[in-house]
Amino acid sequence: MPLALRKDTLNGDPESLHQPLLSSQRSIVNSTSQVAIVGSNVSPIESLDYEIIENEFFKQDWRSRGASQIFQYIFMKWLLCFLIGFIVSLIAFCNNLAVENLAGIKFVITSNMMLERRFLLAFAVFFASNLGLTIFSAVITALIAPAATGSGIPEVKAYLNGVDAPGIFTVRTLFVKIIGSITAVSSSLLIGKAGPMVHTGACVASLLGQGGSKRYGLTWKWLRFFKNDRDRRDLVMCGSAAGIAAAFRAPVGGVLFALEEMTSWWRSALLWRAFFTTAIVAIVLRAMIDVCLSGKCGLFGKGGLIMFDVYSASISYHLAEVPLVFILGVIGGILGSLYNFMLSKVLRVYNFINEKGTICKIVLACVISIFTSFLLFGLPWFASCQPCPLDAAEPCPTIGRSGNFKKFQCPPDHYNDLASLIFNTNDDAIRNLFSRDTNEEFQYSSMFIFFITCFFLSIFSYGVVAPAGLFVPVIVTGASYGRFVGMLVGKRTNLHHGLYAVLGAASFLGGSMRTTVSLCVIMLELTNNLLLLPLIMMVLLVSKTVADAFNANIYDLIMKAKGFPYLETHAEPYMRQLTVGDVVTGPLQMFNGIEKVRNIMFILKTTRHNGFPVIDEPPLSEAPVLSGLILRDHLVTLLKNKVFFPTPRAIGDDVFKKFTSDDFAKKGSNKGEKIEDIQLTEEEMEMFIDLHPFTNTSPYTVVETMSLGKALTLFREVGLRHLLVIPKITGRSPVVGILTRHDFMPEHILGVHPLLVSSRWKRLRFRFRCLGNLFSGF
């Protein structure tokens, strides 16, 4: 479900130029609300406080810290980065080990039955195992942790932007993400493990950052050191980088992916810690792989998500190959944008089905699993058998788990090239597509059928209620059409078909996900061949440029569909025409520096605001003046501890002895105290609280005449939750209003100023006309 925002209809002729562009509507009451779908459940969205609350209590707490405590603070940051890297790498290894053995046992049993010509029984085993694994994954996801549905990258990206979606970093979500991903990928659904690994890494980082989970008794006091969203955000970013690094054994690519795609805010110190985290991942995985190469991991080692040395041959290419690579990039951009468009439409349909209830979610997953099983087992029957090559680098036909020459239904000394791709795990399919010296292995029809199958199956498989990633399906799809292009070119190029598969995967990734630098490094680390750098750079740049002309990247489209109020890096053109005073809405709730308890209780119970301006008025000041901003959680803490006085007076310094920094520390996601839990007597309701020591006396403020685009840049770059708007002319109220994330959403702005809708469409039509004229000139 998209954002549930009010959209006023435009009255009159939309093309009329006689009406003013902006209408004075500053007093309109903001009756809109932000909602998001997390696992198809509508949940309220909260923003995160990345700003440091510099009140007197915070300053006193930091002044009281000695050198040892400051050292401990810095040391704990590095220690947690080490723990994140170590734990995520262990999870990734166990994940791969489980998938390779589960899927391997299924394919070995099925292949043995095929060798015995017991085709019907082989299909029954294949079908039942896929359906059973899918049902298990769907049930635990739908009933235990709906937030574990999908890849999790959009949720983590929104969190790093300042959006706190309920339940995305809980212990239950982590458990279901790991177990559900293992079973879903093993069920032959065309989904990947890379996205879920990013979410898993972020979950591990978040749980470590908040000291564990009180709900399940998994808490450690020595870990409860980071008491604000700012530090936890940094850890979650390191966790997401570790997830990509563990998924592809690409430590540098993981850091760059977190920088380019995930995080909205960056600094050099964070770069060092993220690099340290991914380095730990690479070292631990290298040690684990060495153990598996000795044959102690069952069927693991030949395929697997951790693919390295996939294409390590020396290559040579000339200037004549550049146009072909350019065309490959254009195709990748077009297909990537089409892929994003179709996936967003399918997700809308799935969301409509999922809203019907848990049973419908599970039934949908079962239908997709049944369709997939019939397709994967049935399509190879339409491919003709090929004689085994005499100079094959491995046994032909392949007997057992993985290999380039699947026998399937073929006679002795023959193999089924389509079965070698489609009746296999995604990781083994990628290895077969990327393999060198196999130019004659696949037929044109088989490669085309495999591309069409992957393209549509990955779209229909992603939206089921199970942990599912997009990275690996996109790589498989791109590699298939890349290899198909290489087969069409034939001997007119010096590039092998396997190299075209690598370039096709890169172009499709660029067209769908729209990152360039990080994907380039990931592909290089994945293939272990630096000679591919210029070609991969070209296809990524071309595919991204082409795809950007049509729609946004896939993760942005999913975030929009889920209703996450994500703040983009750029401001819309119409935001330069608006001032912050044009969009700020009311009514504004404020507190006096010394306020009556009854007033505080009433406002907290009747509003859901999380920040309130604090005003000093005579006799505390000569004129009304802004004292600062106080948070809702801090007010609830003061009410809970009953720091009341019978008369309105300033509080003494002894109040700091009644609190510790833990009392005002930010709890875990959605775990704060609630005003409904506070019970006060009638006598206490008539008392007063001095809010000055707990008020942030240096909040970010902007004058009401600042452009909305400039305010958006400040709001996003600093990571704010509240931005106070002050008047330009003195003598009025010291605060005009508060800007929150909601006020920067296009749905809200165009709802307050509906005339902007028509002017916006005019500009879009003008851009498309210019674009059409540009292409018509070629």
PDB file of N, CA and C in Angstrom, residues 530-577:
ATOM      1  N   LEU A 530      41.039  -8.537 -12.877  1.00  0.00           N
ATOM      2  CA  LEU A 530      41.125  -7.084 -12.977  1.00  0.00           C
ATOM      3  C   LEU A 530      41.117  -6.605 -14.423  1.00  0.00           C
ATOM      4  N   LEU A 531      41.401  -7.494 -15.376  1.00  0.00           N
ATOM      5  CA  LEU A 531      41.415  -7.097 -16.776  1.00  0.00           C
ATOM      6  C   LEU A 531      40.024  -6.735 -17.291  1.00  0.00           C
ATOM      7  N   LEU A 532      38.995  -7.151 -16.553  1.00  0.00           N
ATOM      8  CA  LEU A 532      37.622  -6.843 -16.960  1.00  0.00           C
ATOM      9  C   LEU A 532      37.206  -5.425 -16.596  1.00  0.00           C
ATOM     10  N   LEU A 533      38.031  -4.703 -15.843  1.00  0.00           N
ATOM     11  CA  LEU A 533      37.620  -3.415 -15.293  1.00  0.00           C
ATOM     12  C   LEU A 533      37.095  -2.434 -16.346  1.00  0.00           C
ATOM     13  N   PRO A 534      37.803  -2.153 -17.434  1.00  0.00           N
ATOM     14  CA  PRO A 534      37.270  -1.149 -18.386  1.00  0.00           C
ATOM     15  C   PRO A 534      35.934  -1.543 -18.986  1.00  0.00           C
ATOM     16  N   LEU A 535      35.777  -2.823 -19.327  1.00  0.00           N
ATOM     17  CA  LEU A 535      34.539  -3.265 -19.950  1.00  0.00           C
ATOM     18  C   LEU A 535      33.367  -3.206 -18.959  1.00  0.00           C
ATOM     19  N   ILE A 536      33.605  -3.627 -17.726  1.00  0.00           N
ATOM     20  CA  ILE A 536      32.537  -3.591 -16.721  1.00  0.00           C
ATOM     21  C   ILE A 536      32.158  -2.150 -16.413  1.00  0.00           C
ATOM     22  N   MET A 537      33.135  -1.275 -16.334  1.00  0.00           N
ATOM     23  CA  MET A 537      32.833   0.146 -16.119  1.00  0.00           C
ATOM     24  C   MET A 537      31.937   0.688 -17.227  1.00  0.00           C
ATOM     25  N   MET A 538      32.237   0.324 -18.461  1.00  0.00           N
ATOM     26  CA  MET A 538      31.454   0.844 -19.577  1.00  0.00           C
ATOM     27  C   MET A 538      30.008   0.351 -19.525  1.00  0.00           C
ATOM     28  N   VAL A 539      29.814  -0.963 -19.345  1.00  0.00           N
ATOM     29  CA  VAL A 539      28.436  -1.485 -19.372  1.00  0.00           C
ATOM     30  C   VAL A 539      27.633  -0.945 -18.198  1.00  0.00           C
ATOM     31  N   LEU A 540      28.262  -0.740 -17.058  1.00  0.00           N
ATOM     32  CA  LEU A 540      27.540  -0.196 -15.908  1.00  0.00           C
ATOM     33  C   LEU A 540      27.127   1.251 -16.149  1.00  0.00           C
ATOM     34  N   LEU A 541      28.032   2.046 -16.675  1.00  0.00           N
ATOM     35  CA  LEU A 541      27.703   3.451 -16.942  1.00  0.00           C
ATOM     36  C   LEU A 541      26.605   3.576 -17.992  1.00  0.00           C
ATOM     37  N   VAL A 542      26.711   2.796 -19.048  1.00  0.00           N
ATOM     38  CA  VAL A 542      25.718   2.879 -20.125  1.00  0.00           C
ATOM     39  C   VAL A 542      24.364   2.380 -19.650  1.00  0.00           C
ATOM     40  N   SER A 543      24.348   1.224 -18.975  1.00  0.00           N
ATOM     41  CA  SER A 543      23.069   0.648 -18.536  1.00  0.00           C
ATOM     42  C   SER A 543      22.374   1.544 -17.522  1.00  0.00           C
ATOM     43  N   LYS A 544      23.121   2.112 -16.599  1.00  0.00           N
ATOM     44  CA  LYS A 544      22.515   3.015 -15.617  1.00  0.00           C
ATOM     45  C   LYS A 544      21.954   4.267 -16.288  1.00  0.00           C
ATOM     46  N   THR A 545      22.708   4.836 -17.223  1.00  0.00           N
ATOM     47  CA  THR A 545      22.253   6.044 -17.902  1.00  0.00           C
ATOM     48  C   THR A 545      20.968   5.789 -18.684  1.00  0.00           C
ATOM     49  N   VAL A 546      20.912   4.672 -19.381  1.00  0.00           N
ATOM     50  CA  VAL A 546      19.714   4.337 -20.158  1.00  0.00           C
ATOM     51  C   VAL A 546      18.526   4.081 -19.239  1.00  0.00           C
ATOM     52  N   ALA A 547      18.737   3.304 -18.182  1.00  0.00           N
ATOM     53  CA  ALA A 547      17.630   2.934 -17.302  1.00  0.00           C
ATOM     54  C   ALA A 547      17.094   4.128 -16.525  1.00  0.00           C
ATOM     55  N   ASP A 548      17.967   5.064 -16.173  1.00  0.00           N
ATOM     56  CA  ASP A 548      17.515   6.249 -15.424  1.00  0.00           C
ATOM     57  C   ASP A 548      16.529   7.099 -16.212  1.00  0.00           C
ATOM     58  N   ALA A 549      16.510   6.947 -17.525  1.00  0.00           N
ATOM     59  CA  ALA A 549      15.565   7.709 -18.340  1.00  0.00           C
ATOM     60  C   ALA A 549      14.140   7.192 -18.199  1.00  0.00           C
ATOM     61  N   PHE A 550      13.970   5.998 -17.597  1.00  0.00           N
ATOM     62  CA  PHE A 550      12.641   5.380 -17.538  1.00  0.00           C
ATOM     63  C   PHE A 550      12.060   5.356 -16.129  1.00  0.00           C
ATOM     64  N   ASN A 551      12.810   4.890 -15.146  1.00  0.00           N
ATOM     65  CA  ASN A 551      12.273   4.798 -13.795  1.00  0.00           C
ATOM     66  C   ASN A 551      13.421   4.768 -12.784  1.00  0.00           C
ATOM     67  N   ALA A 552      13.064   4.609 -11.513  1.00  0.00           N
ATOM     68  CA  ALA A 552      14.056   4.612 -10.441  1.00  0.00           C
ATOM     69  C   ALA A 552      14.626   3.214 -10.243  1.00  0.00           C
ATOM     70  N   ASN A 553      15.627   3.096  -9.371  1.00  0.00           N
ATOM     71  CA  ASN A 553      16.191   1.778  -9.108  1.00  0.00           C
ATOM     72  C   ASN A 553      15.195   0.938  -8.317  1.00  0.00           C
ATOM     73  N   ILE A 554      15.424  -0.348  -8.313  1.00  0.00           N
ATOM     74  CA  ILE A 554      14.431  -1.282  -7.799  1.00  0.00           C
ATOM     75  C   ILE A 554      14.177  -1.095  -6.307  1.00  0.00           C
ATOM     76  N   TYR A 555      15.202  -0.765  -5.546  1.00  0.00           N
ATOM     77  CA  TYR A 555      15.014  -0.611  -4.106  1.00  0.00           C
ATOM     78  C   TYR A 555      14.223   0.651  -3.781  1.00  0.00           C
ATOM     79  N   ASP A 556      14.402   1.709  -4.562  1.00  0.00           N
ATOM     80  CA  ASP A 556      13.599   2.917  -4.354  1.00  0.00           C
ATOM     81  C   ASP A 556      12.136   2.663  -4.688  1.00  0.00           C
ATOM     82  N   LEU A 557      11.885   1.884  -5.727  1.00  0.00           N
ATOM     83  CA  LEU A 557      10.504   1.559  -6.081  1.00  0.00           C
ATOM     84  C   LEU A 557       9.841   0.725  -4.993  1.00  0.00           C
ATOM     85  N   ILE A 558      10.590  -0.207  -4.403  1.00  0.00           N
ATOM     86  CA  ILE A 558      10.027  -1.029  -3.332  1.00  0.00           C
ATOM     87  C   ILE A 558       9.776  -0.186  -2.093  1.00  0.00           C
ATOM     88  N   MET A 559      10.695   0.719  -1.778  1.00  0.00           N
ATOM     89  CA  MET A 559      10.476   1.604  -0.626  1.00  0.00           C
ATOM     90  C   MET A 559       9.234   2.462  -0.820  1.00  0.00           C
ATOM     91  N   LYS A 560       9.031   2.939  -2.034  1.00  0.00           N
ATOM     92  CA  LYS A 560       7.847   3.751  -2.297  1.00  0.00           C
ATOM     93  C   LYS A 560       6.590   2.912  -2.169  1.00  0.00           C
ATOM     94  N   ALA A 561       6.628   1.675  -2.655  1.00  0.00           N
ATOM     95  CA  ALA A 561       5.464   0.798  -2.544  1.00  0.00           C
ATOM     96  C   ALA A 561       5.153   0.460  -1.092  1.00  0.00           C
ATOM     97  N   LYS A 562       6.189   0.357  -0.256  1.00  0.00           N
ATOM     98  CA  LYS A 562       5.976   0.050   1.152  1.00  0.00           C
ATOM     99  C   LYS A 562       5.632   1.276   1.971  1.00  0.00           C
ATOM    100  N   GLY A 563       5.723   2.438   1.382  1.00  0.00           N
ATOM    101  CA  GLY A 563       5.317   3.644   2.087  1.00  0.00           C
ATOM    102  C   GLY A 563       6.376   4.247   2.972  1.00  0.00           C
ATOM    103  N   PHE A 564       7.640   3.915   2.778  1.00  0.00           N
ATOM    104  CA  PHE A 564       8.688   4.504   3.594  1.00  0.00           C
ATOM    105  C   PHE A 564       8.933   5.947   3.148  1.00  0.00           C
ATOM    106  N   PRO A 565       8.836   6.911   4.047  1.00  0.00           N
ATOM    107  CA  PRO A 565       9.073   8.325   3.674  1.00  0.00           C
ATOM    108  C   PRO A 565      10.562   8.620   3.511  1.00  0.00           C
ATOM    109  N   TYR A 566      11.128   8.134   2.441  1.00  0.00           N
ATOM    110  CA  TYR A 566      12.560   8.256   2.180  1.00  0.00           C
ATOM    111  C   TYR A 566      12.870   9.625   1.592  1.00  0.00           C
ATOM    112  N   LEU A 567      13.889  10.280   2.132  1.00  0.00           N
ATOM    113  CA  LEU A 567      14.307  11.586   1.647  1.00  0.00           C
ATOM    114  C   LEU A 567      15.394  11.410   0.585  1.00  0.00           C
ATOM    115  N   GLU A 568      15.112  11.873  -0.615  1.00  0.00           N
ATOM    116  CA  GLU A 568      16.066  11.736  -1.712  1.00  0.00           C
ATOM    117  C   GLU A 568      17.213  12.730  -1.553  1.00  0.00           C
ATOM    118  N   THR A 569      18.289  12.468  -2.287  1.00  0.00           N
ATOM    119  CA  THR A 569      19.459  13.338  -2.197  1.00  0.00           C
ATOM    120  C   THR A 569      19.214  14.683  -2.870  1.00  0.00           C
ATOM    121  N   HIS A 570      18.320  14.719  -3.833  1.00  0.00           N
ATOM    122  CA  HIS A 570      18.076  15.951  -4.584  1.00  0.00           C
ATOM    123  C   HIS A 570      16.702  16.500  -4.226  1.00  0.00           C
ATOM    124  N   ALA A 571      16.559  17.794  -4.384  1.00  0.00           N
ATOM    125  CA  ALA A 571      15.269  18.444  -4.162  1.00  0.00           C
ATOM    126  C   ALA A 571      14.542  18.579  -5.492  1.00  0.00           C
ATOM    127  N   GLU A 572      13.227  18.382  -5.441  1.00  0.00           N
ATOM    128  CA  GLU A 572      12.421  18.583  -6.640  1.00  0.00           C
ATOM    129  C   GLU A 572      12.486  20.052  -7.060  1.00  0.00           C
ATOM    130  N   PRO A 573      12.363  20.339  -8.366  1.00  0.00           N
ATOM    131  CA  PRO A 573      12.458  21.743  -8.813  1.00  0.00           C
ATOM    132  C   PRO A 573      11.452  22.663  -8.141  1.00  0.00           C
ATOM    133  N   TYR A 574      10.239  22.155  -7.888  1.00  0.00           N
ATOM    134  CA  TYR A 574       9.237  23.034  -7.286  1.00  0.00           C
ATOM    135  C   TYR A 574       9.572  23.396  -5.843  1.00  0.00           C
ATOM    136  N   MET A 575      10.481  22.631  -5.197  1.00  0.00           N
ATOM    137  CA  MET A 575      10.860  22.957  -3.823  1.00  0.00           C
ATOM    138  C   MET A 575      11.657  24.254  -3.759  1.00  0.00           C
ATOM    139  N   ARG A 576      12.285  24.644  -4.869  1.00  0.00           N
ATOM    140  CA  ARG A 576      13.009  25.916  -4.903  1.00  0.00           C
ATOM    141  C   ARG A 576      12.051  27.094  -4.977  1.00  0.00           C
ATOM    142  N   GLN A 577      10.813  26.839  -5.386  1.00  0.00           N
ATOM    143  CA  GLN A 577       9.825  27.908  -5.476  1.00  0.00           C
ATOM    144  C   GLN A 577       9.074  28.111  -4.159  1.00  0.00           C
TER     145      GLN A 577
END
